[in-house]
Amino acid sequence: MQLTSLALRTAAAAALAASWLAGTACHAAPPSAASACPTAALRAAKAAKWQVDDSARRQALALQAVSCLASPDPVERDELAFEGLQTWMRTDKLDTAALQELRTRLSAQLQAPDPQGFARPFAALVLADVARVDRIKPYLSAEQRAQLVGAATGYLRGVADYRGFDEKQGWRHGVAHAADIMLQLALNPALGRAEHEPMLAAIAGQVAPPGEHFYRYGEGERLMAPIFYLSRARTLECADWDAWFAGLAARPTSAGAQQAALARKHNLNGFLQPLYVNISESKDEAQRNCLKPLLLRALKQAAE
């Protein structure tokens, strides 16, 4: 799944979101921000290169690590909790019960209050790996996948905190982390047009969001990655892509402020240009023949 010119770290919307919300109502709420982060245990596990031989202890520690994702301490949040959870998932060290519980807790966390702005973005980042496990070694039901799509698209549509990196507090990066879930979902062959359409709508809403924010932490490249793979999935016709790109590049009905117009142009180009490069070099002829002229048109519209 290598994309040219891109180093990937490590895509009915209302119906899916409603389905997810209904599903989460039956589950317990995620641990509160006051829950203790098991910092010492995670440090010890990291020192042992994440080798925790006692499986039951490893599953329990993984679930306890969720409480660290809201921490204002970037070491607890990123270097311990996220790194440990990702390592265990990518080395097949978490059982299905733990993965299902992670999915439930993290999906709920995407909607929970987040006064400091860390809990939701890092829930999204870990959910990307929860989705990746299902892509590689399926364990979710069709309904659970639909709920995951609903949770992810609902979060991406609602992101309004565009903070990226802070020297003291580390990353937030909500749009990029949500795009990472979209990528894993876009790559999952178990999903089809019913899931892809709300993913496309959610991505379109954040490529050039309203307002005066200029993306500067690679958000455009992260958003373009799921689009690259969705366009290979053959679940949408070229006419569908024509309409999608036309809508993306269409000028807002209201003139708005000059700064907002400049931000829109900057953000559109940050998405369209890397996508054009990757589509141009794609070995998938049908993908290339459909999207390349649409991207050229969109780039010209963005430049006007």
mmCIF file of N, CA, C and O in Angstrom, residues 69-114:
data_model
loop_
_atom_site.group_PDB
_atom_site.id
_atom_site.type_symbol
_atom_site.label_atom_id
_atom_site.label_comp_id
_atom_site.label_asym_id
_atom_site.label_seq_id
_atom_site.Cartn_x
_atom_site.Cartn_y
_atom_site.Cartn_z
ATOM 1 N N LEU A 69 -4.738 8.384 26.910
ATOM 2 C CA LEU A 69 -4.881 9.085 25.634
ATOM 3 C C LEU A 69 -5.391 10.508 25.801
ATOM 4 O O LEU A 69 -5.262 11.320 24.884
ATOM 5 N N ALA A 70 -5.979 10.818 26.950
ATOM 6 C CA ALA A 70 -6.433 12.182 27.234
ATOM 7 C C ALA A 70 -5.400 12.975 28.010
ATOM 8 O O ALA A 70 -5.627 14.151 28.315
ATOM 9 N N SER A 71 -4.266 12.371 28.310
ATOM 10 C CA SER A 71 -3.259 13.026 29.144
ATOM 11 C C SER A 71 -2.628 14.214 28.425
ATOM 12 O O SER A 71 -2.296 14.125 27.238
ATOM 13 N N PRO A 72 -2.403 15.324 29.136
ATOM 14 C CA PRO A 72 -1.680 16.448 28.537
ATOM 15 C C PRO A 72 -0.183 16.191 28.418
ATOM 16 O O PRO A 72 0.529 16.976 27.787
ATOM 17 N N ASP A 73 0.277 15.095 29.002
ATOM 18 C CA ASP A 73 1.694 14.732 28.935
ATOM 19 C C ASP A 73 1.941 13.949 27.644
ATOM 20 O O ASP A 73 1.429 12.831 27.486
ATOM 21 N N PRO A 74 2.717 14.492 26.701
ATOM 22 C CA PRO A 74 2.911 13.799 25.421
ATOM 23 C C PRO A 74 3.641 12.470 25.556
ATOM 24 O O PRO A 74 3.478 11.592 24.699
ATOM 25 N N VAL A 75 4.419 12.313 26.609
ATOM 26 C CA VAL A 75 5.100 11.030 26.802
ATOM 27 C C VAL A 75 4.083 9.953 27.160
ATOM 28 O O VAL A 75 4.067 8.865 26.576
ATOM 29 N N GLU A 76 3.212 10.245 28.142
ATOM 30 C CA GLU A 76 2.180 9.276 28.511
ATOM 31 C C GLU A 76 1.278 8.952 27.323
ATOM 32 O O GLU A 76 0.950 7.787 27.075
ATOM 33 N N ARG A 77 0.882 9.986 26.610
ATOM 34 C CA ARG A 77 -0.134 9.858 25.571
ATOM 35 C C ARG A 77 0.399 9.172 24.311
ATOM 36 O O ARG A 77 -0.221 8.260 23.779
ATOM 37 N N ASP A 78 1.554 9.629 23.852
ATOM 38 C CA ASP A 78 2.057 9.225 22.545
ATOM 39 C C ASP A 78 3.119 8.138 22.640
ATOM 40 O O ASP A 78 3.022 7.094 21.993
ATOM 41 N N GLU A 79 4.129 8.374 23.484
ATOM 42 C CA GLU A 79 5.263 7.451 23.549
ATOM 43 C C GLU A 79 4.972 6.191 24.354
ATOM 44 O O GLU A 79 5.650 5.174 24.178
ATOM 45 N N LEU A 80 3.989 6.257 25.244
ATOM 46 C CA LEU A 80 3.655 5.080 26.043
ATOM 47 C C LEU A 80 2.341 4.455 25.578
ATOM 48 O O LEU A 80 2.329 3.348 25.044
ATOM 49 N N ALA A 81 1.228 5.159 25.758
ATOM 50 C CA ALA A 81 -0.080 4.560 25.456
ATOM 51 C C ALA A 81 -0.224 4.220 23.973
ATOM 52 O O ALA A 81 -0.487 3.068 23.615
ATOM 53 N N PHE A 82 -0.055 5.219 23.110
ATOM 54 C CA PHE A 82 -0.243 4.938 21.684
ATOM 55 C C PHE A 82 0.778 3.933 21.162
ATOM 56 O O PHE A 82 0.424 2.980 20.469
ATOM 57 N N GLU A 83 2.038 4.131 21.509
ATOM 58 C CA GLU A 83 3.074 3.230 21.005
ATOM 59 C C GLU A 83 2.832 1.796 21.471
ATOM 60 O O GLU A 83 2.968 0.842 20.689
ATOM 61 N N GLY A 84 2.461 1.635 22.740
ATOM 62 C CA GLY A 84 2.205 0.294 23.248
ATOM 63 C C GLY A 84 1.019 -0.351 22.573
ATOM 64 O O GLY A 84 1.080 -1.516 22.131
ATOM 65 N N LEU A 85 -0.088 0.383 22.460
ATOM 66 C CA LEU A 85 -1.290 -0.169 21.833
ATOM 67 C C LEU A 85 -1.036 -0.522 20.375
ATOM 68 O O LEU A 85 -1.435 -1.594 19.894
ATOM 69 N N GLN A 86 -0.364 0.366 19.657
ATOM 70 C CA GLN A 86 -0.086 0.080 18.255
ATOM 71 C C GLN A 86 0.832 -1.137 18.106
ATOM 72 O O GLN A 86 0.591 -2.017 17.266
ATOM 73 N N THR A 87 1.869 -1.210 18.935
ATOM 74 C CA THR A 87 2.795 -2.342 18.858
ATOM 75 C C THR A 87 2.074 -3.653 19.126
ATOM 76 O O THR A 87 2.252 -4.640 18.393
ATOM 77 N N TRP A 88 1.254 -3.700 20.158
ATOM 78 C CA TRP A 88 0.544 -4.937 20.474
ATOM 79 C C TRP A 88 -0.444 -5.321 19.378
ATOM 80 O O TRP A 88 -0.583 -6.496 19.063
ATOM 81 N N MET A 89 -1.100 -4.342 18.791
ATOM 82 C CA MET A 89 -2.037 -4.684 17.708
ATOM 83 C C MET A 89 -1.302 -5.143 16.462
ATOM 84 O O MET A 89 -1.735 -6.079 15.781
ATOM 85 N N ARG A 90 -0.170 -4.508 16.167
ATOM 86 C CA ARG A 90 0.544 -4.851 14.934
ATOM 87 C C ARG A 90 1.386 -6.113 15.057
ATOM 88 O O ARG A 90 1.903 -6.614 14.051
ATOM 89 N N THR A 91 1.508 -6.630 16.271
ATOM 90 C CA THR A 91 2.201 -7.904 16.467
ATOM 91 C C THR A 91 1.234 -8.992 16.944
ATOM 92 O O THR A 91 1.665 -10.032 17.432
ATOM 93 N N ASP A 92 -0.050 -8.740 16.785
ATOM 94 C CA ASP A 92 -1.101 -9.721 17.085
ATOM 95 C C ASP A 92 -1.064 -10.189 18.541
ATOM 96 O O ASP A 92 -1.203 -11.372 18.838
ATOM 97 N N LYS A 93 -0.893 -9.228 19.462
ATOM 98 C CA LYS A 93 -0.791 -9.568 20.877
ATOM 99 C C LYS A 93 -2.064 -9.274 21.664
ATOM 100 O O LYS A 93 -2.107 -9.550 22.867
ATOM 101 N N LEU A 94 -3.085 -8.711 21.006
ATOM 102 C CA LEU A 94 -4.343 -8.453 21.700
ATOM 103 C C LEU A 94 -5.407 -9.404 21.183
ATOM 104 O O LEU A 94 -5.539 -9.616 19.972
ATOM 105 N N ASP A 95 -6.168 -9.989 22.109
ATOM 106 C CA ASP A 95 -7.209 -10.935 21.700
ATOM 107 C C ASP A 95 -8.455 -10.193 21.237
ATOM 108 O O ASP A 95 -8.577 -8.966 21.357
ATOM 109 N N THR A 96 -9.403 -10.942 20.675
ATOM 110 C CA THR A 96 -10.605 -10.333 20.103
ATOM 111 C C THR A 96 -11.410 -9.579 21.148
ATOM 112 O O THR A 96 -11.949 -8.495 20.866
ATOM 113 N N ALA A 97 -11.495 -10.125 22.347
ATOM 114 C CA ALA A 97 -12.260 -9.445 23.401
ATOM 115 C C ALA A 97 -11.658 -8.077 23.706
ATOM 116 O O ALA A 97 -12.384 -7.085 23.859
ATOM 117 N N ALA A 98 -10.339 -7.996 23.783
ATOM 118 C CA ALA A 98 -9.680 -6.716 24.054
ATOM 119 C C ALA A 98 -9.881 -5.748 22.893
ATOM 120 O O ALA A 98 -10.141 -4.551 23.098
ATOM 121 N N LEU A 99 -9.783 -6.250 21.668
ATOM 122 C CA LEU A 99 -9.983 -5.395 20.497
ATOM 123 C C LEU A 99 -11.401 -4.841 20.452
ATOM 124 O O LEU A 99 -11.610 -3.663 20.150
ATOM 125 N N GLN A 100 -12.369 -5.691 20.763
ATOM 126 C CA GLN A 100 -13.763 -5.230 20.765
ATOM 127 C C GLN A 100 -13.986 -4.182 21.848
ATOM 128 O O GLN A 100 -14.700 -3.192 21.635
ATOM 129 N N GLU A 101 -13.362 -4.387 22.998
ATOM 130 C CA GLU A 101 -13.522 -3.410 24.070
ATOM 131 C C GLU A 101 -12.838 -2.091 23.703
ATOM 132 O O GLU A 101 -13.368 -1.012 23.984
ATOM 133 N N LEU A 102 -11.686 -2.176 23.049
ATOM 134 C CA LEU A 102 -11.028 -0.960 22.568
ATOM 135 C C LEU A 102 -11.919 -0.225 21.575
ATOM 136 O O LEU A 102 -12.068 1.005 21.644
ATOM 137 N N ARG A 103 -12.499 -0.952 20.656
ATOM 138 C CA ARG A 103 -13.393 -0.328 19.676
ATOM 139 C C ARG A 103 -14.539 0.396 20.363
ATOM 140 O O ARG A 103 -14.863 1.547 20.033
ATOM 141 N N THR A 104 -15.153 -0.250 21.336
ATOM 142 C CA THR A 104 -16.282 0.350 22.039
ATOM 143 C C THR A 104 -15.873 1.595 22.813
ATOM 144 O O THR A 104 -16.496 2.654 22.713
ATOM 145 N N ARG A 105 -14.801 1.479 23.590
ATOM 146 C CA ARG A 105 -14.366 2.620 24.411
ATOM 147 C C ARG A 105 -13.903 3.795 23.562
ATOM 148 O O ARG A 105 -14.231 4.951 23.834
ATOM 149 N N LEU A 106 -13.112 3.507 22.538
ATOM 150 C CA LEU A 106 -12.554 4.578 21.729
ATOM 151 C C LEU A 106 -13.619 5.246 20.870
ATOM 152 O O LEU A 106 -13.585 6.470 20.676
ATOM 153 N N SER A 107 -14.572 4.471 20.366
ATOM 154 C CA SER A 107 -15.671 5.064 19.596
ATOM 155 C C SER A 107 -16.469 6.015 20.474
ATOM 156 O O SER A 107 -16.864 7.109 20.036
ATOM 157 N N ALA A 108 -16.720 5.611 21.718
ATOM 158 C CA ALA A 108 -17.427 6.498 22.648
ATOM 159 C C ALA A 108 -16.593 7.731 22.972
ATOM 160 O O ALA A 108 -17.123 8.843 23.098
ATOM 161 N N GLN A 109 -15.283 7.558 23.070
ATOM 162 C CA GLN A 109 -14.402 8.679 23.408
ATOM 163 C C GLN A 109 -14.406 9.737 22.298
ATOM 164 O O GLN A 109 -14.164 10.923 22.564
ATOM 165 N N LEU A 110 -14.679 9.334 21.072
ATOM 166 C CA LEU A 110 -14.745 10.299 19.975
ATOM 167 C C LEU A 110 -15.859 11.327 20.183
ATOM 168 O O LEU A 110 -15.809 12.413 19.598
ATOM 169 N N GLN A 111 -16.858 10.975 20.998
ATOM 170 C CA GLN A 111 -17.988 11.874 21.246
ATOM 171 C C GLN A 111 -17.979 12.465 22.648
ATOM 172 O O GLN A 111 -18.803 13.328 22.954
ATOM 173 N N ALA A 112 -17.082 12.005 23.498
ATOM 174 C CA ALA A 112 -17.056 12.463 24.891
ATOM 175 C C ALA A 112 -16.443 13.862 24.990
ATOM 176 O O ALA A 112 -15.701 14.282 24.111
ATOM 177 N N PRO A 113 -16.744 14.592 26.060
ATOM 178 C CA PRO A 113 -16.116 15.902 26.257
ATOM 179 C C PRO A 113 -14.590 15.782 26.236
ATOM 180 O O PRO A 113 -14.025 14.818 26.748
ATOM 181 N N ASP A 114 -13.935 16.768 25.636
ATOM 182 C CA ASP A 114 -12.484 16.739 25.489
ATOM 183 C C ASP A 114 -11.943 18.151 25.690
ATOM 184 O O ASP A 114 -11.504 18.807 24.744
#
